[in-house]
mmCIF file of C-alpha atoms in Angstrom:
data_model
loop_
_atom_site.group_PDB
_atom_site.id
_atom_site.type_symbol
_atom_site.label_atom_id
_atom_site.label_comp_id
_atom_site.label_asym_id
_atom_site.label_seq_id
_atom_site.Cartn_x
_atom_site.Cartn_y
_atom_site.Cartn_z
ATOM 1 C CA UNK R 1 10.770 58.565 -47.253
ATOM 2 C CA UNK R 2 11.466 57.522 -43.678
ATOM 3 C CA UNK R 3 9.468 60.241 -41.916
ATOM 4 C CA UNK R 4 6.393 59.141 -40.005
ATOM 5 C CA UNK R 5 3.422 61.056 -41.369
ATOM 6 C CA UNK R 6 0.351 62.319 -39.608
ATOM 7 C CA UNK R 7 2.046 64.863 -37.357
ATOM 8 C CA UNK R 8 -0.316 67.508 -35.957
ATOM 9 C CA UNK R 9 -0.526 70.765 -37.912
ATOM 10 C CA UNK R 10 1.877 73.454 -36.678
ATOM 11 C CA UNK R 11 0.010 76.342 -35.026
ATOM 12 C CA UNK R 12 2.912 78.701 -34.265
ATOM 13 C CA UNK R 13 5.649 78.831 -36.915
ATOM 14 C CA UNK R 14 7.171 82.169 -35.817
ATOM 15 C CA UNK R 15 10.489 80.559 -34.906
ATOM 16 C CA UNK R 16 10.763 78.783 -38.293
ATOM 17 C CA UNK R 17 9.829 81.938 -40.185
ATOM 18 C CA UNK R 18 12.463 83.969 -38.359
ATOM 19 C CA UNK R 19 15.033 81.212 -38.989
ATOM 20 C CA UNK R 20 14.290 81.359 -42.722
ATOM 21 C CA UNK R 21 14.483 85.162 -42.763
ATOM 22 C CA UNK R 22 10.757 85.740 -43.286
ATOM 23 C CA UNK R 23 8.881 88.538 -41.569
ATOM 24 C CA UNK R 24 7.445 87.876 -38.089
ATOM 25 C CA UNK R 25 4.948 89.898 -36.065
ATOM 26 C CA UNK R 26 7.082 89.491 -32.944
ATOM 27 C CA UNK R 27 10.535 88.109 -32.159
ATOM 28 C CA UNK R 28 10.437 84.400 -31.287
ATOM 29 C CA UNK R 29 12.297 83.187 -28.196
ATOM 30 C CA UNK R 30 13.517 79.929 -26.685
ATOM 31 C CA UNK R 31 16.276 79.135 -24.172
ATOM 32 C CA UNK R 32 19.204 76.787 -24.379
ATOM 33 C CA UNK R 33 18.812 74.228 -21.538
ATOM 34 C CA UNK R 34 15.162 75.238 -21.153
ATOM 35 C CA UNK R 35 14.450 71.625 -20.162
ATOM 36 C CA UNK R 36 16.619 71.600 -17.092
ATOM 37 C CA UNK R 37 17.369 71.542 -13.411
ATOM 38 C CA UNK R 38 16.111 75.080 -12.750
ATOM 39 C CA UNK R 39 12.594 73.549 -12.898
ATOM 40 C CA UNK R 40 11.508 71.653 -9.768
ATOM 41 C CA UNK R 41 9.380 69.329 -11.926
ATOM 42 C CA UNK R 42 12.504 68.463 -13.957
ATOM 43 C CA UNK R 43 14.421 67.543 -10.794
ATOM 44 C CA UNK R 44 11.481 65.422 -9.665
ATOM 45 C CA UNK R 45 11.185 63.551 -12.977
ATOM 46 C CA UNK R 46 14.953 62.980 -13.135
ATOM 47 C CA UNK R 47 15.471 62.132 -9.439
ATOM 48 C CA UNK R 48 15.328 58.341 -9.562
ATOM 49 C CA UNK R 49 17.036 57.897 -12.935
ATOM 50 C CA UNK R 50 20.616 57.691 -14.097
ATOM 51 C CA UNK R 51 21.196 60.626 -16.497
ATOM 52 C CA UNK R 52 21.927 58.602 -19.622
ATOM 53 C CA UNK R 53 19.146 56.147 -18.758
ATOM 54 C CA UNK R 54 16.846 59.177 -18.893
ATOM 55 C CA UNK R 55 18.275 60.073 -22.323
ATOM 56 C CA UNK R 56 17.457 56.538 -23.474
ATOM 57 C CA UNK R 57 13.818 56.733 -22.366
ATOM 58 C CA UNK R 58 11.680 58.337 -25.105
ATOM 59 C CA UNK R 59 8.838 58.825 -22.619
ATOM 60 C CA UNK R 60 11.003 60.713 -20.106
ATOM 61 C CA UNK R 61 12.702 62.787 -22.841
ATOM 62 C CA UNK R 62 9.270 63.789 -24.107
ATOM 63 C CA UNK R 63 8.050 64.759 -20.625
ATOM 64 C CA UNK R 64 11.202 66.811 -19.897
ATOM 65 C CA UNK R 65 10.997 68.548 -23.293
ATOM 66 C CA UNK R 66 7.376 69.576 -22.664
ATOM 67 C CA UNK R 67 7.799 70.822 -19.081
ATOM 68 C CA UNK R 68 9.080 74.341 -19.912
ATOM 69 C CA UNK R 69 6.301 74.771 -22.517
ATOM 70 C CA UNK R 70 3.661 74.168 -19.857
ATOM 71 C CA UNK R 71 5.058 77.129 -17.932
ATOM 72 C CA UNK R 72 6.222 79.614 -20.562
ATOM 73 C CA UNK R 73 4.968 80.770 -23.987
ATOM 74 C CA UNK R 74 8.221 79.690 -25.671
ATOM 75 C CA UNK R 75 8.301 79.628 -29.478
ATOM 76 C CA UNK R 76 10.232 76.373 -29.834
ATOM 77 C CA UNK R 77 10.916 73.123 -27.998
ATOM 78 C CA UNK R 78 14.321 71.438 -28.065
ATOM 79 C CA UNK R 79 14.477 67.698 -27.556
ATOM 80 C CA UNK R 80 15.900 66.653 -24.184
ATOM 81 C CA UNK R 81 19.122 64.722 -24.851
ATOM 82 C CA UNK R 82 22.885 65.174 -24.568
ATOM 83 C CA UNK R 83 25.673 65.758 -27.069
ATOM 84 C CA UNK R 84 27.664 62.826 -25.625
ATOM 85 C CA UNK R 85 25.263 60.205 -27.000
ATOM 86 C CA UNK R 86 27.385 60.423 -30.179
ATOM 87 C CA UNK R 87 30.639 59.203 -28.536
ATOM 88 C CA UNK R 88 28.498 56.488 -26.906
ATOM 89 C CA UNK R 89 27.311 55.463 -30.375
ATOM 90 C CA UNK R 90 30.996 55.129 -31.351
ATOM 91 C CA UNK R 91 31.414 52.605 -28.546
ATOM 92 C CA UNK R 92 32.799 54.817 -25.748
ATOM 93 C CA UNK R 93 31.484 54.551 -22.214
ATOM 94 C CA UNK R 94 30.343 57.805 -20.585
ATOM 95 C CA UNK R 95 28.906 58.031 -17.095
ATOM 96 C CA UNK R 96 27.412 61.064 -15.344
ATOM 97 C CA UNK R 97 29.300 61.527 -12.054
ATOM 98 C CA UNK R 98 27.356 63.636 -9.521
ATOM 99 C CA UNK R 99 29.182 66.880 -8.780
ATOM 100 C CA UNK R 100 31.698 66.229 -11.574
ATOM 101 C CA UNK R 101 29.639 65.888 -14.732
ATOM 102 C CA UNK R 102 30.083 63.560 -17.696
ATOM 103 C CA UNK R 103 33.101 61.264 -17.395
ATOM 104 C CA UNK R 104 34.587 58.867 -19.946
ATOM 105 C CA UNK R 105 35.774 55.645 -18.293
ATOM 106 C CA UNK R 106 38.461 55.208 -20.997
ATOM 107 C CA UNK R 107 39.254 58.431 -22.850
ATOM 108 C CA UNK R 108 41.315 58.410 -26.064
ATOM 109 C CA UNK R 109 44.943 58.635 -24.952
ATOM 110 C CA UNK R 110 46.998 57.369 -27.881
ATOM 111 C CA UNK R 111 46.400 57.515 -31.618
ATOM 112 C CA UNK R 112 46.010 53.702 -31.519
ATOM 113 C CA UNK R 113 42.904 54.153 -29.366
ATOM 114 C CA UNK R 114 41.054 55.368 -32.462
ATOM 115 C CA UNK R 115 40.975 51.725 -33.602
ATOM 116 C CA UNK R 116 38.703 50.918 -30.641
ATOM 117 C CA UNK R 117 35.978 53.183 -32.056
ATOM 118 C CA UNK R 118 33.245 51.846 -34.337
ATOM 119 C CA UNK R 119 34.292 52.908 -37.813
ATOM 120 C CA UNK R 120 30.790 52.469 -39.237
ATOM 121 C CA UNK R 121 27.865 53.532 -37.082
ATOM 122 C CA UNK R 122 24.285 52.528 -37.779
ATOM 123 C CA UNK R 123 22.631 55.560 -36.188
ATOM 124 C CA UNK R 124 19.214 53.917 -36.064
ATOM 125 C CA UNK R 125 20.622 50.970 -34.120
ATOM 126 C CA UNK R 126 22.740 53.101 -31.771
ATOM 127 C CA UNK R 127 20.658 56.279 -31.433
ATOM 128 C CA UNK R 128 17.176 55.100 -32.355
ATOM 129 C CA UNK R 129 16.028 56.039 -28.832
ATOM 130 C CA UNK R 130 16.607 59.713 -29.691
ATOM 131 C CA UNK R 131 14.603 59.334 -32.907
ATOM 132 C CA UNK R 132 11.775 57.698 -30.937
ATOM 133 C CA UNK R 133 11.855 60.542 -28.409
ATOM 134 C CA UNK R 134 11.618 63.095 -31.239
ATOM 135 C CA UNK R 135 8.672 61.352 -32.913
ATOM 136 C CA UNK R 136 6.797 60.949 -29.615
ATOM 137 C CA UNK R 137 7.472 64.569 -28.623
ATOM 138 C CA UNK R 138 6.471 65.934 -32.014
ATOM 139 C CA UNK R 139 3.095 64.202 -31.637
ATOM 140 C CA UNK R 140 2.740 65.233 -27.982
ATOM 141 C CA UNK R 141 3.439 68.901 -28.801
ATOM 142 C CA UNK R 142 0.196 68.839 -30.809
ATOM 143 C CA UNK R 143 1.607 71.436 -33.173
ATOM 144 C CA UNK R 144 1.999 74.070 -30.446
ATOM 145 C CA UNK R 145 5.546 75.022 -31.503
ATOM 146 C CA UNK R 146 8.319 73.517 -33.678
ATOM 147 C CA UNK R 147 10.690 70.900 -32.265
ATOM 148 C CA UNK R 148 14.458 71.441 -32.533
ATOM 149 C CA UNK R 149 16.901 68.527 -32.787
ATOM 150 C CA UNK R 150 20.616 68.941 -32.109
ATOM 151 C CA UNK R 151 24.091 67.468 -32.007
ATOM 152 C CA UNK R 152 27.502 68.418 -30.741
ATOM 153 C CA UNK R 153 29.989 69.448 -33.447
ATOM 154 C CA UNK R 154 33.075 67.302 -34.142
ATOM 155 C CA UNK R 155 35.721 69.391 -32.330
ATOM 156 C CA UNK R 156 33.571 69.720 -29.200
ATOM 157 C CA UNK R 157 32.891 65.967 -29.185
ATOM 158 C CA UNK R 158 36.559 65.170 -29.810
ATOM 159 C CA UNK R 159 37.614 67.424 -26.933
ATOM 160 C CA UNK R 160 35.413 65.458 -24.509
ATOM 161 C CA UNK R 161 36.573 62.105 -25.900
ATOM 162 C CA UNK R 162 40.259 62.973 -25.395
ATOM 163 C CA UNK R 163 39.940 64.948 -22.136
ATOM 164 C CA UNK R 164 37.636 62.350 -20.612
ATOM 165 C CA UNK R 165 35.295 65.060 -19.317
ATOM 166 C CA UNK R 166 35.121 68.794 -18.825
ATOM 167 C CA UNK R 167 38.345 70.805 -18.719
ATOM 168 C CA UNK R 168 39.293 74.446 -18.278
ATOM 169 C CA UNK R 169 42.156 74.333 -20.796
ATOM 170 C CA UNK R 170 41.391 71.420 -23.151
ATOM 171 C CA UNK R 171 45.166 70.902 -23.131
ATOM 172 C CA UNK R 172 44.998 67.153 -23.821
ATOM 173 C CA UNK R 173 42.657 67.534 -26.779
ATOM 174 C CA UNK R 174 44.531 70.532 -28.169
ATOM 175 C CA UNK R 175 47.847 68.715 -27.848
ATOM 176 C CA UNK R 176 46.397 66.122 -30.278
ATOM 177 C CA UNK R 177 45.768 68.899 -32.802
ATOM 178 C CA UNK R 178 49.424 69.971 -32.573
ATOM 179 C CA UNK R 179 51.069 66.539 -32.184
ATOM 180 C CA UNK R 180 48.752 64.290 -34.197
ATOM 181 C CA UNK R 181 47.061 66.440 -36.845
ATOM 182 C CA UNK R 182 46.379 63.513 -39.214
ATOM 183 C CA UNK R 183 44.857 61.338 -36.508
ATOM 184 C CA UNK R 184 42.817 64.342 -35.308
ATOM 185 C CA UNK R 185 41.407 64.809 -38.805
ATOM 186 C CA UNK R 186 40.596 61.084 -38.995
ATOM 187 C CA UNK R 187 38.634 61.324 -35.758
ATOM 188 C CA UNK R 188 36.909 64.583 -36.755
ATOM 189 C CA UNK R 189 35.922 63.116 -40.131
ATOM 190 C CA UNK R 190 34.459 60.018 -38.435
ATOM 191 C CA UNK R 191 32.511 62.271 -36.062
ATOM 192 C CA UNK R 192 31.293 64.507 -38.907
ATOM 193 C CA UNK R 193 29.953 61.472 -40.783
ATOM 194 C CA UNK R 194 28.103 60.156 -37.740
ATOM 195 C CA UNK R 195 26.737 63.615 -36.843
ATOM 196 C CA UNK R 196 25.459 64.028 -40.426
ATOM 197 C CA UNK R 197 23.554 60.730 -40.329
ATOM 198 C CA UNK R 198 22.327 61.495 -36.811
ATOM 199 C CA UNK R 199 20.911 64.896 -37.828
ATOM 200 C CA UNK R 200 19.261 63.497 -40.968
ATOM 201 C CA UNK R 201 17.720 60.765 -38.802
ATOM 202 C CA UNK R 202 16.364 63.424 -36.441
ATOM 203 C CA UNK R 203 14.584 65.160 -39.325
ATOM 204 C CA UNK R 204 13.191 61.818 -40.531
ATOM 205 C CA UNK R 205 11.897 61.314 -36.982
ATOM 206 C CA UNK R 206 10.189 64.722 -36.939
ATOM 207 C CA UNK R 207 12.691 67.443 -35.952
ATOM 208 C CA UNK R 208 11.704 70.764 -37.605
ATOM 209 C CA UNK R 209 15.035 72.565 -37.097
ATOM 210 C CA UNK R 210 18.567 71.488 -36.128
ATOM 211 C CA UNK R 211 21.213 73.115 -33.952
ATOM 212 C CA UNK R 212 24.897 72.192 -34.036
ATOM 213 C CA UNK R 213 26.701 72.997 -30.763
ATOM 214 C CA UNK R 214 30.397 73.889 -31.113
ATOM 215 C CA UNK R 215 30.486 74.637 -27.392
ATOM 216 C CA UNK R 216 34.282 74.464 -27.088
ATOM 217 C CA UNK R 217 35.118 76.769 -30.001
ATOM 218 C CA UNK R 218 36.542 79.296 -27.542
ATOM 219 C CA UNK R 219 39.433 76.997 -26.675
ATOM 220 C CA UNK R 220 40.754 77.275 -30.225
ATOM 221 C CA UNK R 221 42.407 80.270 -31.851
ATOM 222 C CA UNK R 222 41.471 81.435 -35.350
ATOM 223 C CA UNK R 223 43.994 79.162 -37.059
ATOM 224 C CA UNK R 224 43.085 75.971 -35.266
ATOM 225 C CA UNK R 225 39.413 76.788 -35.732
ATOM 226 C CA UNK R 226 40.037 77.199 -39.486
ATOM 227 C CA UNK R 227 41.820 73.836 -39.644
ATOM 228 C CA UNK R 228 39.979 71.610 -37.193
ATOM 229 C CA UNK R 229 36.479 73.022 -36.626
ATOM 230 C CA UNK R 230 35.180 75.100 -39.536
ATOM 231 C CA UNK R 231 35.699 72.546 -42.353
ATOM 232 C CA UNK R 232 33.610 69.971 -40.473
ATOM 233 C CA UNK R 233 30.943 72.533 -39.532
ATOM 234 C CA UNK R 234 30.655 73.395 -43.236
ATOM 235 C CA UNK R 235 30.677 69.758 -44.359
ATOM 236 C CA UNK R 236 27.887 68.838 -41.957
ATOM 237 C CA UNK R 237 25.576 71.588 -43.259
ATOM 238 C CA UNK R 238 26.233 70.598 -46.845
ATOM 239 C CA UNK R 239 25.983 66.840 -46.299
ATOM 240 C CA UNK R 240 22.812 67.087 -44.176
ATOM 241 C CA UNK R 241 21.116 69.216 -46.825
ATOM 242 C CA UNK R 242 22.056 66.971 -49.718
ATOM 243 C CA UNK R 243 20.907 63.851 -47.821
ATOM 244 C CA UNK R 244 17.612 65.482 -46.863
ATOM 245 C CA UNK R 245 17.045 66.235 -50.558
ATOM 246 C CA UNK R 246 18.007 62.697 -51.594
ATOM 247 C CA UNK R 247 15.604 61.182 -49.081
ATOM 248 C CA UNK R 248 12.808 63.645 -49.926
ATOM 249 C CA UNK R 249 12.794 64.926 -46.334
ATOM 250 C CA UNK R 250 11.985 68.529 -45.381
ATOM 251 C CA UNK R 251 14.895 70.983 -45.710
ATOM 252 C CA UNK R 252 14.797 72.269 -42.150
ATOM 253 C CA UNK R 253 16.616 75.421 -41.002
ATOM 254 C CA UNK R 254 19.987 74.775 -39.357
ATOM 255 C CA UNK R 255 21.604 76.777 -36.547
ATOM 256 C CA UNK R 256 25.322 76.882 -35.780
ATOM 257 C CA UNK R 257 26.262 77.931 -32.239
ATOM 258 C CA UNK R 258 30.032 78.240 -31.810
ATOM 259 C CA UNK R 259 30.584 79.643 -28.336
ATOM 260 C CA UNK R 260 33.294 82.337 -28.004
ATOM 261 C CA UNK R 261 34.183 82.193 -31.686
ATOM 262 C CA UNK R 262 33.709 85.844 -32.698
ATOM 263 C CA UNK R 263 36.930 85.617 -34.641
ATOM 264 C CA UNK R 264 35.064 83.253 -36.983
ATOM 265 C CA UNK R 265 31.680 84.984 -37.285
ATOM 266 C CA UNK R 266 32.200 85.997 -40.914
ATOM 267 C CA UNK R 267 33.105 82.428 -41.841
ATOM 268 C CA UNK R 268 30.246 80.967 -39.817
ATOM 269 C CA UNK R 269 27.801 83.276 -41.609
ATOM 270 C CA UNK R 270 28.887 81.644 -44.884
ATOM 271 C CA UNK R 271 29.086 78.066 -43.601
ATOM 272 C CA UNK R 272 25.679 76.978 -44.927
ATOM 273 C CA UNK R 273 23.512 77.604 -41.851
ATOM 274 C CA UNK R 274 20.355 79.742 -41.857
ATOM 275 C CA UNK R 275 20.984 80.890 -38.280
ATOM 276 C CA UNK R 276 24.141 81.859 -36.379
ATOM 277 C CA UNK R 277 23.867 81.622 -32.591
ATOM 278 C CA UNK R 278 25.829 84.084 -30.455
ATOM 279 C CA UNK R 279 27.156 84.064 -26.916
ATOM 280 C CA UNK R 280 26.834 87.158 -24.694
ATOM 281 C CA UNK R 281 30.339 88.526 -25.259
ATOM 282 C CA UNK R 282 29.591 90.334 -28.522
ATOM 283 C CA UNK R 283 27.525 93.455 -29.201
ATOM 284 C CA UNK R 284 24.446 92.888 -31.359
ATOM 285 C CA UNK R 285 25.425 95.648 -33.822
ATOM 286 C CA UNK R 286 28.917 94.188 -34.183
ATOM 287 C CA UNK R 287 27.521 90.708 -34.861
ATOM 288 C CA UNK R 288 25.141 92.088 -37.513
ATOM 289 C CA UNK R 289 27.962 93.990 -39.192
ATOM 290 C CA UNK R 290 30.083 90.839 -39.398
ATOM 291 C CA UNK R 291 27.403 88.375 -40.496
ATOM 292 C CA UNK R 292 25.625 90.514 -43.091
ATOM 293 C CA UNK R 293 22.042 90.445 -44.264
ATOM 294 C CA UNK R 294 21.568 86.824 -45.296
ATOM 295 C CA UNK R 295 21.549 84.994 -41.980
ATOM 296 C CA UNK R 296 19.297 85.148 -38.947
ATOM 297 C CA UNK R 297 21.017 85.761 -35.618
ATOM 298 C CA UNK R 298 20.119 83.988 -32.373
ATOM 299 C CA UNK R 299 21.051 84.999 -28.836
ATOM 300 C CA UNK R 300 22.546 86.495 -26.788
ATOM 301 C CA UNK R 301 21.469 87.707 -23.350
ATOM 302 C CA UNK R 302 24.010 86.914 -20.639
ATOM 303 C CA UNK R 303 22.388 83.984 -18.789
ATOM 304 C CA UNK R 304 23.385 85.652 -15.507
ATOM 305 C CA UNK R 305 21.142 88.600 -16.407
ATOM 306 C CA UNK R 306 18.329 86.319 -15.218
ATOM 307 C CA UNK R 307 19.610 86.831 -11.664
ATOM 308 C CA UNK R 308 18.607 90.505 -12.002
ATOM 309 C CA UNK R 309 15.189 91.859 -11.010
ATOM 310 C CA UNK R 310 12.314 91.338 -13.453
ATOM 311 C CA UNK R 311 12.313 95.076 -14.234
ATOM 312 C CA UNK R 312 16.015 94.957 -15.049
ATOM 313 C CA UNK R 313 15.504 91.861 -17.249
ATOM 314 C CA UNK R 314 12.875 93.829 -19.180
ATOM 315 C CA UNK R 315 15.298 96.730 -19.732
ATOM 316 C CA UNK R 316 18.093 94.421 -20.890
ATOM 317 C CA UNK R 317 15.760 92.626 -23.306
ATOM 318 C CA UNK R 318 14.563 95.938 -24.754
ATOM 319 C CA UNK R 319 18.150 97.042 -25.305
ATOM 320 C CA UNK R 320 19.025 93.695 -26.909
ATOM 321 C CA UNK R 321 16.062 93.927 -29.304
ATOM 322 C CA UNK R 322 17.019 97.483 -30.249
ATOM 323 C CA UNK R 323 20.552 96.229 -30.974
ATOM 324 C CA UNK R 324 19.564 93.270 -33.135
ATOM 325 C CA UNK R 325 16.319 94.602 -34.569
ATOM 326 C CA UNK R 326 13.174 92.499 -34.307
ATOM 327 C CA UNK R 327 13.462 90.791 -37.719
ATOM 328 C CA UNK R 328 15.812 88.015 -38.853
ATOM 329 C CA UNK R 329 16.333 87.469 -35.172
ATOM 330 C CA UNK R 330 15.558 84.753 -32.606
ATOM 331 C CA UNK R 331 15.941 85.785 -28.977
ATOM 332 C CA UNK R 332 17.804 83.400 -26.681
ATOM 333 C CA UNK R 333 20.437 83.422 -23.972
ATOM 334 C CA UNK R 334 24.128 83.488 -24.864
ATOM 335 C CA UNK R 335 24.494 80.059 -23.220
ATOM 336 C CA UNK R 336 22.288 77.631 -21.290
ATOM 337 C CA UNK R 337 20.179 78.294 -18.195
ATOM 338 C CA UNK R 338 21.898 77.534 -14.878
ATOM 339 C CA UNK R 339 20.323 75.191 -12.311
ATOM 340 C CA UNK R 340 19.841 77.871 -9.625
ATOM 341 C CA UNK R 341 17.876 80.282 -11.825
ATOM 342 C CA UNK R 342 14.344 81.269 -10.894
ATOM 343 C CA UNK R 343 11.615 80.001 -13.240
ATOM 344 C CA UNK R 344 9.770 83.316 -12.682
ATOM 345 C CA UNK R 345 12.728 85.203 -14.108
ATOM 346 C CA UNK R 346 12.862 82.892 -17.128
ATOM 347 C CA UNK R 347 9.170 83.720 -17.634
ATOM 348 C CA UNK R 348 9.925 87.425 -17.346
ATOM 349 C CA UNK R 349 12.589 87.082 -20.056
ATOM 350 C CA UNK R 350 10.247 85.279 -22.465
ATOM 351 C CA UNK R 351 7.404 87.719 -21.908
ATOM 352 C CA UNK R 352 9.684 90.753 -22.256
ATOM 353 C CA UNK R 353 10.877 89.528 -25.673
ATOM 354 C CA UNK R 354 7.293 89.157 -26.892
ATOM 355 C CA UNK R 355 6.043 92.446 -25.445
ATOM 356 C CA UNK R 356 8.964 94.659 -26.498
ATOM 357 C CA UNK R 357 9.292 93.193 -29.980
ATOM 358 C CA UNK R 358 5.549 93.659 -30.666
ATOM 359 C CA UNK R 359 5.831 97.225 -29.417
ATOM 360 C CA UNK R 360 8.870 97.984 -31.609
ATOM 361 C CA UNK R 361 7.160 96.411 -34.641
ATOM 362 C CA UNK R 362 4.059 98.566 -34.137
ATOM 363 C CA UNK R 363 6.014 101.816 -33.916
#
């Protein structure tokens, strides 16, 4: 077994219990991008460093992961990293351009460009810095809350690798799906294999749950999602679980978050994940009806609701909890926190989830 032993005993397992569908006394809550620029201490820690240099520093990743937990009674930590470390591990160069975001110096343009990628990736050699960050953070958390590891899903990673950065239409990446379906599947398969090893390595390093981000699901329609996203999402869950068993590692709960993919909720509920994450564009009752009784749901407050007054945030949280119910549910936002959000309002969100869910459970 590759996992370092001697981790501190977990004191608050509410998030893990909810993820596994066990009863909880209150609804656990965490926020996507909770380690982020909305915190002045985050901006201070990050100021001098190149973004990806920060990702490669276990000490800085640990500090950034812990910052939100010093302020808020969150029920989980998520390791500070980025989904684009996987394309980097395949040999692509990505730089963070201020005001523009992540940019690939040489995106994949032609099918031949696939030959430039590493066909076999030793994740420990290429991404060992993430594993070190996870181990250090798991120790530094002192068992306060569980630590979540994550990866981007193959289609989302492919879309960045072909577009060369963010895009409103994903037209370049989608044109590959229509013009070069075989090459697209080759790339997606390569990505799925690397993501599988990467996630297993995160558990070996100490991650207690895993989230797969299919952030660009909304750019695909149901048919393309069926062909180019869902099979790899399913494969990753299955392969990660069988490798964890083989290596005698803990079978941690897995979360799939496919943004804007309501058309696929039924399929995602049967894709092998304990938790299905939701964006804010679907009603809680509708999501429950489509996903059934056997998965936990996570989400889905509109992040922009945090611009509202604290009273209003409380009302919206109460309504959300009434919609989802307090059990088999993890409260979160429907996407990440934005840099200009007030930390006080994030605190109000977290506290409202705890207070209202305890109240509903009592009555």
